[in-house]
Coordinates of C-alpha atoms in Angstrom, one line a residue:
Chain A
M1 CA 0.7 32.2 -1.6
D2 CA -0.3 31.6 2.0
K3 CA -0.6 28.2 3.5
K4 CA -4.3 27.8 2.7
A5 CA -3.7 28.6 -1.0
L6 CA -0.7 26.2 -1.1
M7 CA -2.8 23.4 0.3
D8 CA -5.5 24.1 -2.2
K9 CA -2.8 23.9 -4.9
V10 CA -1.7 20.5 -3.6
E11 CA -5.3 19.3 -3.7
W12 CA -5.6 20.6 -7.3
I13 CA -2.4 18.9 -8.4
F14 CA -3.4 15.5 -7.0
V15 CA -6.9 15.7 -8.5
N16 CA -6.2 17.4 -11.9
Q17 CA -2.6 17.2 -12.8
M18 CA -1.9 13.5 -12.3
P19 CA -3.3 11.4 -15.2
Y20 CA -3.6 8.2 -13.1
N21 CA -5.6 10.1 -10.5
Q22 CA -7.9 11.5 -13.2
F23 CA -8.5 7.9 -14.3
L24 CA -9.4 7.1 -10.7
G25 CA -11.7 10.1 -10.5
I26 CA -10.8 11.0 -7.0
S27 CA -11.9 14.1 -5.2
V28 CA -10.7 15.6 -1.9
A29 CA -13.1 15.9 1.1
V30 CA -10.6 17.0 3.7
L31 CA -7.0 18.3 3.6
N32 CA -5.3 20.0 6.5
A33 CA -2.2 19.3 8.5
E34 CA -3.8 16.7 10.7
R35 CA -6.0 14.8 8.3
A36 CA -6.7 14.0 4.6
E37 CA -9.7 12.4 3.1
I38 CA -10.2 11.3 -0.5
V39 CA -13.5 10.1 -2.1
L40 CA -13.3 7.4 -4.8
P41 CA -16.6 6.8 -6.7
W42 CA -17.0 3.3 -8.1
K43 CA -16.0 2.5 -11.8
D44 CA -16.3 -0.8 -13.5
E45 CA -12.7 -0.5 -14.7
F46 CA -11.6 -1.0 -11.0
I47 CA -12.8 -4.6 -10.9
G48 CA -10.1 -7.0 -9.9
N49 CA -11.9 -10.2 -9.8
P50 CA -13.3 -12.4 -12.6
T51 CA -16.7 -13.0 -10.9
Q52 CA -17.3 -10.4 -8.2
K53 CA -17.7 -6.6 -8.4
I54 CA -14.9 -5.8 -6.0
L55 CA -11.9 -3.4 -6.3
H56 CA -8.6 -4.6 -7.5
G57 CA -5.9 -4.4 -4.8
G58 CA -3.9 -2.1 -6.9
V59 CA -6.7 0.5 -6.9
I60 CA -6.8 0.2 -3.1
S61 CA -3.1 0.7 -2.7
A62 CA -3.2 3.6 -5.2
V63 CA -5.8 5.6 -3.3
L64 CA -4.2 4.9 0.1
D65 CA -0.9 6.1 -1.3
N66 CA -2.5 9.2 -2.7
V67 CA -4.2 10.2 0.6
G68 CA -1.1 9.6 2.6
G69 CA 1.0 11.5 0.1
M70 CA -1.4 14.4 0.2
L71 CA -1.2 14.5 4.0
A72 CA 2.6 14.4 3.8
A73 CA 2.5 17.4 1.5
A74 CA 0.1 19.3 3.8
S75 CA 2.4 18.6 6.7
I76 CA 5.4 20.0 4.8
I77 CA 3.5 23.2 4.2
D78 CA 2.2 23.4 7.7
K79 CA 5.6 23.2 9.4
L80 CA 7.3 25.8 7.3
P81 CA 7.6 29.4 8.6
D82 CA 5.8 31.9 6.3
S83 CA 9.2 33.2 5.2
E84 CA 10.1 29.9 3.7
L85 CA 6.9 29.1 1.9
H86 CA 8.5 29.9 -1.5
T87 CA 10.5 26.6 -1.1
V88 CA 7.3 24.6 -1.1
P89 CA 7.3 23.8 -4.9
S90 CA 10.8 22.4 -4.8
K91 CA 10.0 20.4 -1.7
L92 CA 6.9 19.0 -3.3
A93 CA 8.9 18.1 -6.4
T94 CA 11.0 15.7 -4.3
L95 CA 8.1 14.3 -2.2
G96 CA 7.9 10.6 -2.9
T97 CA 6.7 7.4 -1.4
I98 CA 9.5 5.3 -0.1
D99 CA 7.5 2.2 0.9
I100 CA 3.8 1.3 1.5
R101 CA 2.2 -1.7 3.2
T102 CA -1.4 -2.4 2.4
D103 CA -3.5 -4.8 4.5
F104 CA -6.6 -6.0 2.7
I105 CA -9.3 -6.6 5.4
R106 CA -12.5 -7.2 3.4
P107 CA -13.6 -7.4 -0.3
G108 CA -13.8 -3.9 -1.8
R109 CA -17.5 -3.7 -2.4
G110 CA -19.4 -0.4 -2.5
D111 CA -20.8 2.5 -4.6
S112 CA -18.1 4.8 -3.4
F113 CA -15.2 4.8 -1.0
V114 CA -13.4 7.1 1.4
A115 CA -9.7 6.9 2.0
S116 CA -8.4 8.8 5.1
A117 CA -4.9 9.4 6.4
Q118 CA -3.3 10.4 9.7
L119 CA 0.3 11.3 10.4
I120 CA 2.1 9.0 12.8
R121 CA 5.6 10.3 12.3
S122 CA 6.4 13.8 11.0
G123 CA 10.0 14.6 10.6
N124 CA 12.1 16.9 8.5
K125 CA 13.1 14.2 6.1
V126 CA 10.6 11.5 6.5
C127 CA 6.8 11.2 7.3
V128 CA 4.9 8.1 8.1
C129 CA 1.1 7.9 7.6
R130 CA -1.5 5.3 8.5
M131 CA -4.4 5.1 6.1
E132 CA -7.8 3.5 6.0
L133 CA -10.3 2.7 3.3
H134 CA -14.0 2.5 4.1
N135 CA -17.0 2.0 1.7
D136 CA -20.1 4.2 1.7
E137 CA -21.7 2.0 4.3
G138 CA -18.8 2.5 6.7
V139 CA -17.3 -0.9 6.3
Q140 CA -13.6 -1.0 6.5
I141 CA -11.9 -2.5 3.5
A142 CA -8.2 -1.9 4.0
F143 CA -5.5 -0.5 6.2
G144 CA -2.2 1.0 5.0
T145 CA 1.1 2.3 6.3
A146 CA 3.4 4.4 4.2
T147 CA 6.7 6.2 4.5
Y148 CA 7.3 9.4 2.5
L149 CA 10.5 11.3 1.7
V150 CA 9.7 14.9 2.5
G151 CA 13.2 16.5 3.0
Chain B
M1 CA -8.1 -30.2 -17.5
D2 CA -4.4 -31.1 -16.8
K3 CA -2.0 -28.8 -14.9
K4 CA -0.8 -27.0 -18.1
A5 CA -4.3 -26.2 -19.2
L6 CA -5.2 -25.0 -15.7
M7 CA -2.2 -22.7 -15.7
D8 CA -3.2 -21.4 -19.1
K9 CA -6.6 -20.7 -17.7
V10 CA -5.2 -18.8 -14.8
E11 CA -3.2 -16.7 -17.2
W12 CA -6.3 -16.1 -19.3
I13 CA -8.4 -15.0 -16.3
F14 CA -5.8 -12.5 -15.1
V15 CA -5.3 -11.0 -18.5
N16 CA -8.9 -11.1 -19.9
Q17 CA -11.3 -11.5 -17.1
M18 CA -10.3 -8.8 -14.7
P19 CA -11.4 -5.4 -15.9
Y20 CA -8.6 -3.5 -14.1
N21 CA -6.0 -5.7 -15.6
Q22 CA -7.5 -5.0 -19.0
F23 CA -7.1 -1.3 -18.3
L24 CA -3.4 -2.0 -17.4
G25 CA -3.0 -4.0 -20.6
I26 CA -0.7 -6.6 -19.1
S27 CA 0.4 -9.8 -20.8
V28 CA 2.0 -12.9 -19.3
A29 CA 5.6 -13.8 -20.4
V30 CA 6.3 -16.7 -18.0
L31 CA 4.0 -18.7 -15.7
N32 CA 5.1 -21.9 -14.0
A33 CA 5.3 -23.2 -10.5
E34 CA 8.7 -21.5 -9.9
R35 CA 8.3 -18.1 -11.6
A36 CA 5.8 -15.7 -13.1
E37 CA 6.6 -12.7 -15.4
I38 CA 4.1 -10.0 -16.6
V39 CA 4.8 -7.4 -19.2
L40 CA 3.2 -3.9 -18.8
P41 CA 3.5 -1.6 -21.8
W42 CA 3.5 2.2 -21.1
K43 CA 0.3 4.2 -21.2
D44 CA 0.0 7.9 -20.5
E45 CA -2.9 7.1 -18.1
F46 CA -0.4 5.5 -15.7
I47 CA 1.4 8.8 -15.0
G48 CA 1.4 9.7 -11.3
N49 CA 3.4 12.9 -11.3
P50 CA 2.4 16.4 -12.4
T51 CA 5.7 17.1 -14.3
Q52 CA 7.4 13.8 -15.0
K53 CA 6.4 10.8 -17.2
I54 CA 6.7 8.2 -14.5
L55 CA 4.4 5.5 -13.2
H56 CA 2.0 6.2 -10.3
G57 CA 2.9 4.0 -7.3
G58 CA -0.5 2.4 -7.5
V59 CA 0.2 1.0 -10.9
I60 CA 3.4 -0.4 -9.6
S61 CA 1.7 -2.0 -6.6
A62 CA -1.0 -3.4 -8.9
V63 CA 1.3 -5.1 -11.3
L64 CA 3.4 -6.5 -8.4
D65 CA 0.3 -7.8 -6.7
N66 CA -0.8 -9.4 -10.0
V67 CA 2.4 -11.2 -10.7
G68 CA 2.6 -12.5 -7.2
G69 CA -1.0 -13.6 -7.2
M70 CA -0.6 -15.4 -10.5
L71 CA 2.4 -17.3 -9.1
A72 CA 0.5 -18.2 -5.9
A73 CA -2.3 -19.6 -8.2
A74 CA 0.3 -21.6 -10.2
S75 CA 1.8 -23.0 -7.0
I76 CA -1.7 -24.2 -5.8
I77 CA -2.1 -26.0 -9.1
D78 CA 1.4 -27.4 -9.0
K79 CA 1.1 -28.9 -5.5
L80 CA -2.2 -30.7 -6.1
P81 CA -2.2 -34.4 -7.0
D82 CA -4.0 -35.0 -10.4
S83 CA -6.9 -36.6 -8.6
E84 CA -7.7 -33.3 -6.9
L85 CA -7.4 -30.9 -9.8
H86 CA -11.1 -30.5 -9.9
T87 CA -10.9 -28.5 -6.7
V88 CA -8.8 -25.8 -8.4
P89 CA -11.7 -23.5 -9.3
S90 CA -13.0 -23.4 -5.8
K91 CA -9.4 -22.8 -4.5
L92 CA -8.8 -20.0 -6.9
A93 CA -12.1 -18.4 -6.0
T94 CA -10.8 -17.9 -2.4
L95 CA -7.2 -16.9 -3.4
G96 CA -6.6 -13.4 -2.1
T97 CA -3.9 -11.0 -1.2
I98 CA -3.6 -10.6 2.6
D99 CA -1.0 -7.9 2.6
I100 CA 1.6 -6.4 0.3
R101 CA 4.6 -4.2 0.8
T102 CA 6.0 -2.2 -2.1
D103 CA 9.5 -0.5 -1.9
F104 CA 9.9 2.2 -4.6
I105 CA 13.5 2.2 -5.6
R106 CA 13.7 4.5 -8.7
P107 CA 11.2 6.6 -10.7
G108 CA 9.1 4.4 -13.0
R109 CA 10.4 5.6 -16.3
G110 CA 10.3 3.3 -19.4
D111 CA 8.5 2.2 -22.6
S112 CA 7.5 -1.0 -21.0
F113 CA 8.1 -2.9 -17.8
V114 CA 8.5 -6.5 -16.6
A115 CA 7.2 -7.6 -13.2
S116 CA 8.5 -10.9 -11.9
A117 CA 7.7 -13.0 -8.9
Q118 CA 9.3 -15.9 -7.0
L119 CA 7.9 -17.9 -4.2
I120 CA 9.6 -17.6 -0.8
R121 CA 7.1 -19.5 1.3
S122 CA 4.7 -22.0 -0.1
G123 CA 2.3 -23.5 2.4
N124 CA -1.1 -25.1 2.3
K125 CA -2.9 -22.0 3.6
V126 CA -0.5 -19.1 2.9
C127 CA 2.1 -18.3 0.2
V128 CA 4.6 -15.4 0.3
C129 CA 6.1 -14.0 -2.9
R130 CA 8.9 -11.5 -3.6
M131 CA 8.4 -9.4 -6.7
E132 CA 10.5 -7.0 -8.7
L133 CA 9.7 -4.5 -11.4
H134 CA 12.3 -3.6 -14.1
N135 CA 11.9 -1.3 -17.1
D136 CA 12.9 -2.3 -20.6
E137 CA 16.4 -1.1 -20.0
G138 CA 16.8 -3.5 -17.1
V139 CA 16.7 -0.8 -14.5
Q140 CA 15.0 -1.9 -11.3
I141 CA 12.1 0.3 -10.2
A142 CA 10.5 -1.5 -7.3
F143 CA 10.5 -4.4 -5.0
G144 CA 7.5 -6.1 -3.4
T145 CA 6.6 -8.7 -0.8
A146 CA 3.1 -10.1 -0.6
T147 CA 1.3 -12.7 1.5
Y148 CA -1.5 -14.6 -0.2
L149 CA -4.3 -16.8 1.2
V150 CA -4.4 -20.0 -0.8
G151 CA -6.1 -22.5 1.5
Chain C
M1 CA -11.2 -26.3 30.3
D2 CA -13.5 -23.4 29.6
K3 CA -12.6 -20.4 27.5
K4 CA -11.5 -18.3 30.5
A5 CA -9.2 -21.1 31.7
L6 CA -7.8 -21.5 28.2
M7 CA -7.0 -17.8 27.9
D8 CA -5.3 -17.9 31.3
K9 CA -3.2 -20.8 29.9
V10 CA -2.2 -18.8 26.8
E11 CA -1.1 -16.0 29.1
W12 CA 0.8 -18.4 31.3
I13 CA 2.5 -20.0 28.3
F14 CA 3.6 -16.6 26.8
V15 CA 4.9 -15.4 30.1
N16 CA 6.4 -18.5 31.7
Q17 CA 7.0 -21.1 29.0
M18 CA 9.0 -19.1 26.3
P19 CA 12.6 -18.5 27.4
Y20 CA 12.9 -15.3 25.3
N21 CA 9.8 -13.8 26.9
Q22 CA 11.2 -14.7 30.3
F23 CA 14.4 -12.7 29.3
L24 CA 12.1 -9.8 28.4
G25 CA 10.3 -10.1 31.7
I26 CA 6.8 -9.3 30.3
S27 CA 3.6 -9.6 32.1
V28 CA 0.0 -9.5 30.8
A29 CA -2.3 -6.7 31.8
V30 CA -5.3 -7.5 29.5
L31 CA -6.2 -10.5 27.4
N32 CA -9.6 -11.1 25.9
A33 CA -11.0 -11.6 22.4
E34 CA -10.9 -7.9 21.6
R35 CA -7.7 -6.6 23.2
A36 CA -4.4 -7.7 24.6
E37 CA -1.9 -5.6 26.6
I38 CA 1.6 -6.5 27.8
V39 CA 3.8 -4.7 30.2
L40 CA 7.6 -4.6 29.6
P41 CA 9.6 -3.1 32.5
W42 CA 12.9 -1.5 31.5
K43 CA 16.2 -3.6 31.6
D44 CA 19.6 -2.3 30.7
E45 CA 20.1 -5.3 28.5
F46 CA 17.5 -3.9 26.1
I47 CA 19.7 -0.9 25.1
G48 CA 20.3 -0.7 21.4
N49 CA 22.3 2.4 21.1
P50 CA 25.9 3.2 22.0
T51 CA 25.1 6.5 23.8
Q52 CA 21.4 6.7 24.6
K53 CA 19.3 4.7 27.0
I54 CA 16.7 3.6 24.4
L55 CA 15.2 0.2 23.4
H56 CA 16.8 -1.8 20.6
G57 CA 14.4 -2.1 17.7
G58 CA 14.5 -5.9 18.1
V59 CA 13.0 -5.6 21.6
I60 CA 10.2 -3.4 20.2
S61 CA 9.4 -5.8 17.4
A62 CA 9.5 -8.7 19.8
V63 CA 7.0 -7.3 22.3
L64 CA 4.7 -6.1 19.4
D65 CA 4.9 -9.6 17.9
N66 CA 4.1 -11.1 21.4
V67 CA 1.0 -9.0 22.0
G68 CA -0.4 -9.6 18.6
G69 CA 0.2 -13.3 18.8
M70 CA -1.4 -13.5 22.2
L71 CA -4.5 -11.7 20.8
A72 CA -4.6 -14.0 17.8
A73 CA -4.6 -17.0 20.2
A74 CA -7.4 -15.4 22.3
S75 CA -9.4 -14.9 19.1
I76 CA -9.0 -18.6 18.2
I77 CA -10.3 -19.6 21.5
D78 CA -13.1 -17.1 21.4
K79 CA -14.5 -18.2 18.0
L80 CA -14.6 -22.0 18.8
P81 CA -17.9 -23.5 20.0
D82 CA -17.5 -25.1 23.4
S83 CA -17.7 -28.5 21.8
E84 CA -14.5 -27.9 20.0
L85 CA -12.4 -26.4 22.7
H86 CA -10.4 -29.6 23.0
T87 CA -8.8 -28.7 19.6
V88 CA -7.2 -25.5 21.1
P89 CA -3.9 -27.1 22.0
S90 CA -3.3 -28.4 18.4
K91 CA -4.4 -25.0 17.0
L92 CA -2.1 -23.1 19.2
A93 CA 0.8 -25.4 18.3
T94 CA 0.5 -24.2 14.7
L95 CA -0.1 -20.6 15.5
G96 CA 2.7 -18.6 14.0
T97 CA 3.6 -15.1 12.7
I98 CA 3.7 -14.9 8.9
D99 CA 5.0 -11.4 8.7
I100 CA 5.3 -8.3 10.8
R101 CA 5.9 -4.6 10.0
T102 CA 7.2 -2.3 12.7
D103 CA 7.2 1.5 12.4
F104 CA 9.5 3.2 14.8
I105 CA 8.0 6.6 15.7
R106 CA 10.1 7.9 18.6
P107 CA 13.1 6.7 20.6
G108 CA 12.2 4.0 23.1
R109 CA 12.8 5.8 26.3
G110 CA 11.0 5.0 29.5
D111 CA 10.9 3.1 32.8
S112 CA 8.3 0.7 31.5
F113 CA 6.3 0.2 28.4
V114 CA 2.8 -1.1 27.4
A115 CA 2.3 -3.0 24.1
S116 CA -1.3 -3.3 23.0
A117 CA -3.0 -5.1 20.1
Q118 CA -6.3 -5.0 18.4
L119 CA -7.6 -7.4 15.7
I120 CA -8.2 -5.9 12.3
R121 CA -8.9 -9.1 10.4
S122 CA -10.1 -12.3 12.0
G123 CA -10.4 -15.2 9.7
N124 CA -10.4 -19.0 10.1
K125 CA -6.9 -19.3 8.6
V126 CA -5.3 -15.9 9.1
C127 CA -5.6 -13.0 11.6
V128 CA -4.2 -9.5 11.2
C129 CA -3.4 -7.3 14.2
R130 CA -2.4 -3.7 14.7
M131 CA -0.1 -3.1 17.7
E132 CA 1.2 0.0 19.5
L133 CA 3.9 0.6 22.0
H134 CA 3.7 3.4 24.5
N135 CA 6.0 4.3 27.4
D136 CA 4.9 4.9 31.0
E137 CA 4.3 8.6 30.2
G138 CA 1.9 7.7 27.4
V139 CA 4.3 8.6 24.6
Q140 CA 3.9 6.4 21.6
I141 CA 7.1 4.7 20.5
A142 CA 6.1 2.3 17.8
F143 CA 3.3 0.9 15.6
G144 CA 3.1 -2.6 14.2
T145 CA 1.1 -4.7 11.8
A146 CA 1.3 -8.4 11.8
T147 CA -0.3 -11.4 10.0
Y148 CA -0.7 -14.6 11.9
L149 CA -1.5 -18.1 10.7
V150 CA -4.3 -19.5 12.9
G151 CA -5.8 -22.2 10.8
Chain D
M1 CA 40.4 7.9 10.4
D2 CA 40.2 6.5 6.9
K3 CA 37.1 4.7 5.6
K4 CA 38.4 1.3 6.5
A5 CA 39.0 2.4 10.1
L6 CA 35.6 4.0 10.3
M7 CA 33.9 0.8 9.1
D8 CA 35.9 -1.2 11.7
K9 CA 34.6 1.3 14.3
V10 CA 31.0 0.8 13.1
E11 CA 31.5 -3.0 13.5
W12 CA 33.0 -2.5 17.0
I13 CA 30.1 -0.3 18.1
F14 CA 27.4 -2.7 16.9
V15 CA 29.2 -5.7 18.6
N16 CA 30.6 -4.1 21.8
Q17 CA 28.7 -0.9 22.5
M18 CA 25.1 -1.9 22.3
P19 CA 24.0 -3.9 25.3
Y20 CA 21.2 -5.8 23.5
N21 CA 23.7 -6.9 20.8
Q22 CA 26.0 -8.1 23.5
F23 CA 23.1 -10.2 24.9
L24 CA 22.6 -11.6 21.3
G25 CA 26.3 -12.4 21.1
I26 CA 26.6 -11.4 17.4
S27 CA 29.9 -11.1 15.5
V28 CA 30.5 -9.5 12.1
A29 CA 31.7 -11.7 9.2
V30 CA 31.5 -9.2 6.4
L31 CA 31.1 -5.4 6.3
N32 CA 31.7 -3.3 3.2
A33 CA 29.7 -0.9 1.2
E34 CA 28.0 -3.7 -0.8
R35 CA 27.3 -6.3 1.8
A36 CA 27.1 -7.0 5.5
E37 CA 27.0 -10.4 7.3
I38 CA 26.4 -11.1 11.0
V39 CA 26.8 -14.4 12.8
L40 CA 24.4 -15.3 15.6
P41 CA 25.3 -18.4 17.7
W42 CA 22.5 -20.3 19.3
K43 CA 21.5 -19.5 22.9
D44 CA 18.7 -21.1 24.9
E45 CA 17.4 -17.7 25.9
F46 CA 16.4 -17.1 22.3
I47 CA 13.7 -19.7 22.4
G48 CA 10.3 -18.3 21.5
N49 CA 8.2 -21.5 21.6
P50 CA 6.9 -23.5 24.6
T51 CA 7.8 -26.9 23.0
Q52 CA 10.3 -26.4 20.2
K53 CA 13.9 -25.2 20.2
I54 CA 13.3 -22.4 17.7
L55 CA 14.2 -18.7 17.7
H56 CA 11.7 -16.1 18.9
G57 CA 10.6 -13.9 16.0
G58 CA 11.9 -10.9 17.9
V59 CA 15.4 -12.3 17.9
I60 CA 15.1 -12.7 14.1
S61 CA 13.8 -9.2 13.6
A62 CA 16.6 -7.9 15.8
V63 CA 19.4 -9.5 13.9
L64 CA 17.9 -8.5 10.5
D65 CA 17.6 -4.9 11.7
N66 CA 21.2 -5.0 12.9
V67 CA 22.7 -6.3 9.7
G68 CA 20.7 -3.8 7.6
G69 CA 21.6 -0.9 9.9
M70 CA 25.3 -1.9 9.8
L71 CA 25.2 -1.9 6.0
A72 CA 23.4 1.5 6.0
A73 CA 26.2 2.8 8.1
A74 CA 28.8 1.4 5.8
S75 CA 27.1 3.0 2.8
I76 CA 27.1 6.4 4.5
I77 CA 30.9 6.1 5.0
D78 CA 31.5 4.8 1.5
K79 CA 29.7 7.7 -0.2
L80 CA 31.4 10.5 1.7
P81 CA 34.4 12.2 0.1
D82 CA 37.5 11.9 2.3
S83 CA 37.3 15.6 3.1
E84 CA 34.0 15.0 4.9
L85 CA 34.8 11.9 6.9
H86 CA 34.9 13.9 10.1
T87 CA 31.1 14.2 9.8
V88 CA 30.6 10.4 10.1
P89 CA 30.1 10.4 13.9
S90 CA 27.3 12.9 13.7
K91 CA 25.7 11.1 10.8
L92 CA 25.9 7.8 12.6
A93 CA 24.4 9.4 15.7
T94 CA 21.2 10.1 13.7
L95 CA 21.1 6.8 11.8
G96 CA 17.9 5.0 12.7
T97 CA 15.5 2.4 11.5
I98 CA 12.3 4.0 10.1
D99 CA 10.4 0.7 9.5
I100 CA 11.2 -3.0 9.0
R101 CA 9.2 -5.8 7.6
T102 CA 10.1 -9.4 8.5
D103 CA 8.7 -12.4 6.7
F104 CA 9.1 -15.6 8.6
I105 CA 9.7 -18.5 6.2
R106 CA 10.6 -21.5 8.3
P107 CA 11.1 -22.3 12.0
G108 CA 14.3 -20.8 13.3
R109 CA 16.2 -24.1 14.1
G110 CA 20.0 -24.3 14.0
D111 CA 23.2 -24.2 15.9
S112 CA 24.1 -20.8 14.5
F113 CA 22.7 -18.4 12.0
V114 CA 23.9 -15.9 9.4
A115 CA 22.1 -12.7 8.7
S116 CA 23.1 -10.9 5.5
A117 CA 22.0 -7.6 3.9
Q118 CA 22.2 -5.9 0.6
L119 CA 21.4 -2.3 -0.3
I120 CA 18.4 -1.9 -2.7
R121 CA 18.1 1.9 -2.4
S122 CA 20.9 4.2 -1.3
G123 CA 20.0 7.8 -1.1
N124 CA 21.3 10.8 0.8
K125 CA 18.5 10.7 3.3
V126 CA 17.2 7.2 3.2
C127 CA 18.5 3.7 2.6
V128 CA 16.5 0.6 2.0
C129 CA 18.0 -2.9 2.6
R130 CA 16.9 -6.4 2.0
M131 CA 18.0 -9.0 4.5
E132 CA 18.0 -12.7 4.8
L133 CA 18.6 -15.2 7.7
H134 CA 19.9 -18.6 7.1
N135 CA 20.9 -21.3 9.6
D136 CA 24.2 -23.2 9.6
E137 CA 22.9 -25.8 7.1
G138 CA 22.0 -23.1 4.6
V139 CA 18.3 -23.3 5.2
Q140 CA 16.6 -19.9 4.8
I141 CA 14.6 -18.9 7.9
A142 CA 13.5 -15.3 7.2
F143 CA 13.5 -12.3 4.9
G144 CA 13.5 -8.7 5.8
T145 CA 13.1 -5.3 4.3
A146 CA 14.0 -2.2 6.2
T147 CA 14.2 1.6 5.6
Y148 CA 16.8 3.6 7.4
L149 CA 17.2 7.3 8.0
V150 CA 20.8 8.2 7.0
G151 CA 20.6 12.0 6.3

C-alpha cells in the first residue's frame, strides 16, 4: 500500500473498527500529515447535563483524543520512507495516548461539531497535538493538548 | 432537604438524569465530602481499539470527570451552613469542569471498573480533584486531575 | 487611575515588585486586554542541562505563567466598568494560578525569548490562557495552558 | 560503574552541573528506583508576589520537574541489565520532559520545602511521574504530573 492508501486505512479503522467511535458516529473530513478534522453529529445520548442539551465532557475529550490520534497516525505514515511502509501496521498497533488535557471553554451546544488537530511536536517516539472543537456555527467549545506514543 | 438527602439527589442526577451517564451505565458506590467512587461495568460499545477489548480513552476521561464532578458537588453541599442549603440547586446548576488531564497508565481491560476521586483543593470558587481508575482486579488503568468551577 | 494607568501598574508590579521576576530579568513588550508579550533575555543561570546551553524547564514554565497571569490581570481591568476600578487592587491581590500545563517542543536555545499569551476563556471567576515561547529566531520552544482564579 | 554509583552520579549532575539548579540550591534527600525527594531551602529571590513571602509558581514547577526527572533517570538505570549500564550516559543525554502539569494548592510559604516523586508509568520510551511539594510543616503546596522521554 502507498501512503495515501495507508491513510485511508487509518481513517477507516477509526471510523468503522472501533466500537466506541461507531457509537459516536464520527466521520473524517480531512486527514493528511499536517491536519486532521472529524465531524461529530449531535445525538441525544451525548447529553451530560440534567437540564441543558449540551455535550458531556467525556464526549468532548473522546473526539479530541480521536482527532489527535488520527493525526499522530498520519504523521507516522508520512515520515516513513516508502521502503519501510510495511512496518506501519505494527507501529499503529502500539500507537497510544499517553496523556490528554481538555480545556472546556463554552457549553457544547450545536447540531454538529468539528474537531481539528495540528501537530506541535513530531518525534520518532512521541507526538504532541493541539486540538480544537467548534460547533456548526463556528463557536469554539473546547481546546485539547495530547501526547501520543508513536515509536 | 438535609445534606444527606441533597447528596443522594446529586447521586441520582448523575446516574439517572444525564443521558450520557445512562449510556455508560455507572452506579455510585461511595459519595461523601471526602471521597466519591463510581462503578462502571464493561460494555462492548466502550471498545476503543480495532483488535483489543480495551476501553476507549474517552470513556476513561468521562468516568474520571464524573467522579470528580460528583465529589465537587458533595463538597459544595458539605461546606454550606444548613441555613444556606436552599442555594444548592443554583450552585449545582453552575458547577462545571474547567479542565481535566488524564494520564493513561495501562490498557483498560476488565469486567468492571472503579473510578475514585479525592479533593486536593477545595475553595469557594474552584475545586481540584485527583482521580484514579482501577479494574476489578485492582490494576490501575488511569490517573486524572480536574479543576471544577463551584462558585 | 484609569484603565491604561492600571495596566501600566500591573506591568510595573510584575517586572519590578516580584523578586523572582527580577531574577529572570523580564520586560513587557505588549499588554492589553487581548494580548500580552514578555521578553526574557538569556542568562547563564537559566541553564538546565549539564552539557548544552538550553533553558531549564522551570524557567520556561515561569515565564509562561507570568505572561498568562499578566493577561489575566489585564482582562480583569478591561471588563470592569469605570465606576468599579477602585476594586482592582483587591481583585489583583487574589489573582492566582490554579494550574498550568507546559508542553516542551524544542530545546530552549537562543539569545532572548518572547513569551506571548492569548485568552481562551474569560469569565468572572476563572480565566484560561494559552501561551507560547519563541526564541529570537522565531523558533517555537514551548506551549502552555493555564487556568487563573480572577474572581 | 554499578547502579548505585550511576544513581549517585545522576544526583551529582542535577545538583552541581545544572546552573539553574545551583541557583535553586537544591539537595537530594532520597533517590532510588521507587522514589525521589529533593530539599529546597527558602531564598528571597524565589518570591513571586508583590506583598507576600511566597514562592513564584515557576520555582514550584521547576523543583517538581527536577524531582520527577531525577526519578525518571533512576528508573532508566534500575531497569537496565548490568551488561548495558554503559549505555546510561547516552540515555540520560536524551532524557527530557515532554510535558508537565502543576496544580497549585496553597500559597508557597515556608522555611524549606520537600519535593517528592513517584513513578506511575514506567515504559521503555516514556515515564510518567506524580510529584508533590510540601513545606517544612508538612503542608502540601502543589501537585504535579509530568511525562518524560526516556527511550
